[in-house]
mmCIF file of C-alpha atoms in Angstrom:
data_model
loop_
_atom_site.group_PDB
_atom_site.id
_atom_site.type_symbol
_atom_site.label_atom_id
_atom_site.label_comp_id
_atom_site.label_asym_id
_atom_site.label_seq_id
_atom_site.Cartn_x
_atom_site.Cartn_y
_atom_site.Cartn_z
ATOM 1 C CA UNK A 230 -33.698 -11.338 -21.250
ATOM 2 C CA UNK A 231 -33.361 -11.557 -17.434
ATOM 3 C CA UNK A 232 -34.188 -9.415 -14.584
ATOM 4 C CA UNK A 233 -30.358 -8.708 -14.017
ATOM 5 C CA UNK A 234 -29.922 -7.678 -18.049
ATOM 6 C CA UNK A 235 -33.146 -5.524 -18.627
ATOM 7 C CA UNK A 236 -34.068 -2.127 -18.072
ATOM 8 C CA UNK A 237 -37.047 -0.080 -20.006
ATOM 9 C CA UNK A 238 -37.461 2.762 -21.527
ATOM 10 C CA UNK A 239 -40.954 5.069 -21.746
ATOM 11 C CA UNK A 240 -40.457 7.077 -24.718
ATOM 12 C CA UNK A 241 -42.943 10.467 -24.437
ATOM 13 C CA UNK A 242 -46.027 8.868 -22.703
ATOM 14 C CA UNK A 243 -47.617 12.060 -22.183
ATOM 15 C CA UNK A 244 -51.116 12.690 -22.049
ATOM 16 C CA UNK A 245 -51.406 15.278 -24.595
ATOM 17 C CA UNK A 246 -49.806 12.538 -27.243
ATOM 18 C CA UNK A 247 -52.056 9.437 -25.840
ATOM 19 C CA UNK A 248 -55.053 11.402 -27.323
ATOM 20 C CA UNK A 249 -53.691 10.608 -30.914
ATOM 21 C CA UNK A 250 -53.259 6.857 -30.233
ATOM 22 C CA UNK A 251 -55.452 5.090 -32.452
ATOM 23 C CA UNK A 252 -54.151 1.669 -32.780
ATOM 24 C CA UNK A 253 -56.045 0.512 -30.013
ATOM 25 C CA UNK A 254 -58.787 1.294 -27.815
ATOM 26 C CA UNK A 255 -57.762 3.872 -25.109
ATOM 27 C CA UNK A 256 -58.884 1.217 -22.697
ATOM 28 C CA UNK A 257 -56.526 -1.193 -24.179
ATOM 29 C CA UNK A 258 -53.354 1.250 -24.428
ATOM 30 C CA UNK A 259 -53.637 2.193 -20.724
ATOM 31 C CA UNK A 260 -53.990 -1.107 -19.814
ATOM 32 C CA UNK A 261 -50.963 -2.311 -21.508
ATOM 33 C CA UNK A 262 -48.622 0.624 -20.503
ATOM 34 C CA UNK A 263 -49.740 -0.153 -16.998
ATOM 35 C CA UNK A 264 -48.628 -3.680 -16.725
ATOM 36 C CA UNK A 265 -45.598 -2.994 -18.474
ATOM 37 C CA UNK A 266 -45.182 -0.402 -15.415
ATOM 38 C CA UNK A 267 -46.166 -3.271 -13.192
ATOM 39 C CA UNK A 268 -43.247 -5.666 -14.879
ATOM 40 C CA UNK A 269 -40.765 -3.223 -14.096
ATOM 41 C CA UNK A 270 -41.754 -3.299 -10.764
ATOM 42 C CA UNK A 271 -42.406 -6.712 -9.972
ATOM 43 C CA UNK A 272 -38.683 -7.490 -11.707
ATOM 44 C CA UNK A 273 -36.978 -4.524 -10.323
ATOM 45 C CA UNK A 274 -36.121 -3.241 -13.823
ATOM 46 C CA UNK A 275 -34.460 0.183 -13.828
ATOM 47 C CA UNK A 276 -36.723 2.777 -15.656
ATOM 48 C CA UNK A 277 -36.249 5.661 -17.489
ATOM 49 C CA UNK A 278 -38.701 7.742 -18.938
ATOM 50 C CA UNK A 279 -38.306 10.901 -21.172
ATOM 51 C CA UNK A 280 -40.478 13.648 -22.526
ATOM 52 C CA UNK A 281 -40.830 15.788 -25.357
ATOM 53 C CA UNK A 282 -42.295 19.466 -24.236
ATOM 54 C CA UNK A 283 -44.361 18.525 -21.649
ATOM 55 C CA UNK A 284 -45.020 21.578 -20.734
ATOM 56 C CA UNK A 285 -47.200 22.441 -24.147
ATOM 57 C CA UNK A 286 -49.569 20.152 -25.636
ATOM 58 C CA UNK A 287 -47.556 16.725 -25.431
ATOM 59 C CA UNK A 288 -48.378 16.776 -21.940
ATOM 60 C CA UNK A 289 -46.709 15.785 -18.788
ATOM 61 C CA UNK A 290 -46.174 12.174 -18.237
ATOM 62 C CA UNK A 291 -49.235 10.054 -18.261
ATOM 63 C CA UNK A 292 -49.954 9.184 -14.581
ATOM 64 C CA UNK A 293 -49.738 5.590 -14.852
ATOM 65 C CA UNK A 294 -46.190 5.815 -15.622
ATOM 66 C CA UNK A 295 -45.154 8.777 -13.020
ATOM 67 C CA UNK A 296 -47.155 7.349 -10.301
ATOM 68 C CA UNK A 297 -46.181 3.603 -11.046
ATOM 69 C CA UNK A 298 -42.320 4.254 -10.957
ATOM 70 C CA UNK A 299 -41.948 7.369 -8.936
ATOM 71 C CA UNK A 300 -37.761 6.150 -8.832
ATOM 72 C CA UNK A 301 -37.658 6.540 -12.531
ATOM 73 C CA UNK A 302 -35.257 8.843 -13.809
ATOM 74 C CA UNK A 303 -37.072 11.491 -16.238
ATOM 75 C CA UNK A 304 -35.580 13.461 -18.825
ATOM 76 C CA UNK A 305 -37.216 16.613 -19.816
ATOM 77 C CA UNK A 306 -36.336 17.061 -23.642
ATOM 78 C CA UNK A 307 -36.145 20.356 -24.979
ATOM 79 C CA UNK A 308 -36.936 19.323 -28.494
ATOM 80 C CA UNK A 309 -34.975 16.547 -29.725
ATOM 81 C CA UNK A 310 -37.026 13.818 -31.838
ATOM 82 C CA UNK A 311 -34.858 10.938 -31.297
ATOM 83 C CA UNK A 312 -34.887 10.947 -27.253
ATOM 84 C CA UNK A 313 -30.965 9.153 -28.000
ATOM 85 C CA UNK A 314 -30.024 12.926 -29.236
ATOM 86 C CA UNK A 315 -30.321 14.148 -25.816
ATOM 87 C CA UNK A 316 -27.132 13.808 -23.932
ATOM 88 C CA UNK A 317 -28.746 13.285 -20.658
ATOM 89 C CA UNK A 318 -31.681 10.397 -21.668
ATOM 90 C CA UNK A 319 -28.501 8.655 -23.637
ATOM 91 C CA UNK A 320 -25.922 8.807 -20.358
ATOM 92 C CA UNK A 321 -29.041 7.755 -17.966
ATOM 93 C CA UNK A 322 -29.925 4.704 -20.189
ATOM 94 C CA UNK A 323 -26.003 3.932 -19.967
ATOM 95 C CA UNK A 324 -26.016 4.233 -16.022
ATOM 96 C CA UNK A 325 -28.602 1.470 -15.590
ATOM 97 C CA UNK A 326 -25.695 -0.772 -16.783
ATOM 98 C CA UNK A 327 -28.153 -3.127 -18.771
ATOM 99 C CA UNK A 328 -27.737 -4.619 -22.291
ATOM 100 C CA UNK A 329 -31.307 -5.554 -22.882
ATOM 101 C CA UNK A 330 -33.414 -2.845 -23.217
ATOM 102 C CA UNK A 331 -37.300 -2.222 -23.635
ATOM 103 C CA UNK A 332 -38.999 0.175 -25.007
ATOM 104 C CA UNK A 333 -42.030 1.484 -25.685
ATOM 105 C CA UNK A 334 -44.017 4.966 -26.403
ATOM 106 C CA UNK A 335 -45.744 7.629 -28.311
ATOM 107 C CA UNK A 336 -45.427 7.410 -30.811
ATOM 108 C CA UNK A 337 -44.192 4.022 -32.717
ATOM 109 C CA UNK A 338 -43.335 5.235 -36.139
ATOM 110 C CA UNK A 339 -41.060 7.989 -34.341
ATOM 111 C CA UNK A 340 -40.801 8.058 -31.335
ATOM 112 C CA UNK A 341 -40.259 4.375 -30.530
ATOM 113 C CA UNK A 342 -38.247 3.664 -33.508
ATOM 114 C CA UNK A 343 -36.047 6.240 -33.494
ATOM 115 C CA UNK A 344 -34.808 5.450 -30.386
ATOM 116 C CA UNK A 345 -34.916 1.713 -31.065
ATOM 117 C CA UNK A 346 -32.721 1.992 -33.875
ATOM 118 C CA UNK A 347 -30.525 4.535 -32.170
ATOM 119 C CA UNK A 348 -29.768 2.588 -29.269
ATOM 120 C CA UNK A 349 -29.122 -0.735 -31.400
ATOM 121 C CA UNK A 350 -26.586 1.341 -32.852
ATOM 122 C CA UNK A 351 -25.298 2.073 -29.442
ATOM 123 C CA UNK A 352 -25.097 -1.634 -29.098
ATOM 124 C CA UNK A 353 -27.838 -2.488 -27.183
ATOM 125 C CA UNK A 354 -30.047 -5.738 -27.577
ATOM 126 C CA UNK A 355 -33.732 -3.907 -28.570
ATOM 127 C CA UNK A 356 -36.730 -5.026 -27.954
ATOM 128 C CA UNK A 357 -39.848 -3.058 -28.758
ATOM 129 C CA UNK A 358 -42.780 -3.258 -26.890
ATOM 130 C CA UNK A 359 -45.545 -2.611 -29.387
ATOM 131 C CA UNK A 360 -48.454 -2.893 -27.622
ATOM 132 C CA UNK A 361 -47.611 -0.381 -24.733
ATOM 133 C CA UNK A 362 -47.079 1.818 -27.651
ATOM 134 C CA UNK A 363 -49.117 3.103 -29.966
ATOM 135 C CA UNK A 364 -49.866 6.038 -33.296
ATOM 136 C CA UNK A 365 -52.701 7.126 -35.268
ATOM 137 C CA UNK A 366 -52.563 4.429 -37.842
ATOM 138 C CA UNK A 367 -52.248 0.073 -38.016
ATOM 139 C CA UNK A 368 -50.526 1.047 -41.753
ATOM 140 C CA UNK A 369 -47.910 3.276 -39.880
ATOM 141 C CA UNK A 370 -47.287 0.805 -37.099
ATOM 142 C CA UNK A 371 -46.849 -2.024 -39.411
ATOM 143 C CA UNK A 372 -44.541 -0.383 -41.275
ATOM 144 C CA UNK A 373 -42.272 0.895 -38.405
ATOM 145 C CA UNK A 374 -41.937 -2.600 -36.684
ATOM 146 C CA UNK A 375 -41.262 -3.537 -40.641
ATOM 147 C CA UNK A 376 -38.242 -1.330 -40.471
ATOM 148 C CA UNK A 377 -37.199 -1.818 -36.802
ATOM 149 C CA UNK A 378 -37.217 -5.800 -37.699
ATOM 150 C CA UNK A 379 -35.160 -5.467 -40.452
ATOM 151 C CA UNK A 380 -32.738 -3.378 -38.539
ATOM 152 C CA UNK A 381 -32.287 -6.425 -36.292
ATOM 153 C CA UNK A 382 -34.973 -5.044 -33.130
ATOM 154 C CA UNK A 383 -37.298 -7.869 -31.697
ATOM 155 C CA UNK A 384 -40.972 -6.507 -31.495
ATOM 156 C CA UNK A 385 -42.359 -8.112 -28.646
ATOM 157 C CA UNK A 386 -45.602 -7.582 -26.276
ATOM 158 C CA UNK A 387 -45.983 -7.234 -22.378
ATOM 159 C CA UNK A 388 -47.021 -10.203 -21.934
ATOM 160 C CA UNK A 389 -44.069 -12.461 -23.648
ATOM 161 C CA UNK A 390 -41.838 -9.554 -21.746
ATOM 162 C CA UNK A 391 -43.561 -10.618 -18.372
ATOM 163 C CA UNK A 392 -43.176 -14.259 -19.341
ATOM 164 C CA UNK A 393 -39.292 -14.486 -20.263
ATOM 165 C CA UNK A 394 -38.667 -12.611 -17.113
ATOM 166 C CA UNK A 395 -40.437 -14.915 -15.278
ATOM 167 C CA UNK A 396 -39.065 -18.212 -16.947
ATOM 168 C CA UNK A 397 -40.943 -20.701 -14.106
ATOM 169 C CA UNK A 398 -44.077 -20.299 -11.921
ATOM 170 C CA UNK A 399 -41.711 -21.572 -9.028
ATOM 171 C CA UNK A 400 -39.888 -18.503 -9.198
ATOM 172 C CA UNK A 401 -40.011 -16.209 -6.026
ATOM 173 C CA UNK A 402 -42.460 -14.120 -8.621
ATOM 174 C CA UNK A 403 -44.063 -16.361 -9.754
ATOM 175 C CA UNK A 404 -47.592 -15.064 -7.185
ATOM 176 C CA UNK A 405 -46.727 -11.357 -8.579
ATOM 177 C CA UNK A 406 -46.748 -12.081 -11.935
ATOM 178 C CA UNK A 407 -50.113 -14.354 -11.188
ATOM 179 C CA UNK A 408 -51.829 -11.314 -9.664
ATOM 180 C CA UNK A 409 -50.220 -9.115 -13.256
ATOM 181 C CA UNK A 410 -51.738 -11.382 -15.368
ATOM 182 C CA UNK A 411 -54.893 -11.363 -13.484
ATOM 183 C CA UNK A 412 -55.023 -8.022 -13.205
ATOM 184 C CA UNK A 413 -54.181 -6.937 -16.856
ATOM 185 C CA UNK A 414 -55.451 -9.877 -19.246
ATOM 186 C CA UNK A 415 -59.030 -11.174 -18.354
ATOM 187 C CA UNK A 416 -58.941 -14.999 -19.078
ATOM 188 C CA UNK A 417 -56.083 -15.260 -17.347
ATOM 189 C CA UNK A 418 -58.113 -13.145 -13.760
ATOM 190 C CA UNK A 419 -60.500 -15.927 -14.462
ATOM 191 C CA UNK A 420 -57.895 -18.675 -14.642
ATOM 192 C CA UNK A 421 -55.733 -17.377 -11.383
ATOM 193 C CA UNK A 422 -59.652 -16.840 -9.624
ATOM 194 C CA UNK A 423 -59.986 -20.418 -10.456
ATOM 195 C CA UNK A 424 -56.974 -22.009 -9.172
ATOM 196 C CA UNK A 425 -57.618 -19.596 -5.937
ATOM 197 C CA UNK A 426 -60.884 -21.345 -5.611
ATOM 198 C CA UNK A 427 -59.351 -24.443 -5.881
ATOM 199 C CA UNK A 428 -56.773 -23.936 -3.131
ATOM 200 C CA UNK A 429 -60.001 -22.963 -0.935
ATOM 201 C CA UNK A 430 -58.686 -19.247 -1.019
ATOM 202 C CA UNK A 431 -61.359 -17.645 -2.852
#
């Protein structure tokens, strides 16, 4: 996975559907969607993001994602489950021109694998980002990575995402990605407030 191979994809992160994410704290979710934002920007990853009646209860698009990649292009389901049944999310995952793609939303079991295994079928390299998603239930989750694994999908987490993107500190992100993982995982603030100090920058 490379910067020039990768683009993401935010299945239904609406705020109507966050409310039923139980897997983690709500603290913890948003945090973790938002630095997976934050790694498409700081790698220039094309985004798309798609939603499932978010003009009902679903919810529009939670705010970290619409305000963090306002060049995204959104799809507005008008019911489909799998987000790869809509002709329109399926062509504008196909214009990004990338063979690697992430993804990650509400909810895992469905929303996330469906698409996952839809778009592995489509030929695409998957990767799963599990903790930027998220359902009601760790049994549920468990058991939909279990079946995305076996259908040949790499679960993976922001952070490993961040960190094969990156590949060396030398590279021309390397002080991005510092302030990410500062901003987004607390040892590692500490760490990058230490090494700041140490420079005489603090």
């Amino acid at each position: 996975m490379t910067a020039e191979n990768a683009a993401v994809l935010f299945v239904d992160h609406q705020t109507g559907l966050a409310n039923g994410v139980q897997t983690q704290s709500p603290a913890d979710f948003l945090n973790n969607v938002k630095a997976l934002v934050t790694i498409a920007q700081v790698y220039g990853l094309p985004a798309v993001i798609t939603t499932s009646a978010s003009d009902g209860p679903n919810g529009p698009v939670m705010p970290v994602v619409a305000q963090g990649l306002p060049n995204a292009v959104v799809v507005h389901r008008p019911g489909e489950i799998n987000a790869f049944d809509n002709a329109d999310l399926a062509a504008a995952v196909k214009a990004t021109g990338r063979k690697k793609l992430l993804i990650a939303g509400i909810s895992t079991d469905v929303c996330v694998a469906f698409a996952a295994l839809s778009a592995k079928d489509a030929g695409y390299d998957v990767y799963a980002v599990v903790d930027a998603s998220g359902t009601w239930s760790k049994l549920v989750e468990d058991a939909a990575i279990t079946r995305m694994v076996q259908a040949g999908i790499v679960p993976i987490n922001w952070v490993a995402v961040g960190a094969e993107l990156l590949a060396h500190w030398q590279s021309t992100t390397g002080e991005a990605h510092a302030r990410l993982m500062g901003d987004h995982l607390p040892f590692a603030g500490n760490n990058y407030a230490g090494f700041l100090a140490a420079k005489g920058h603090a």
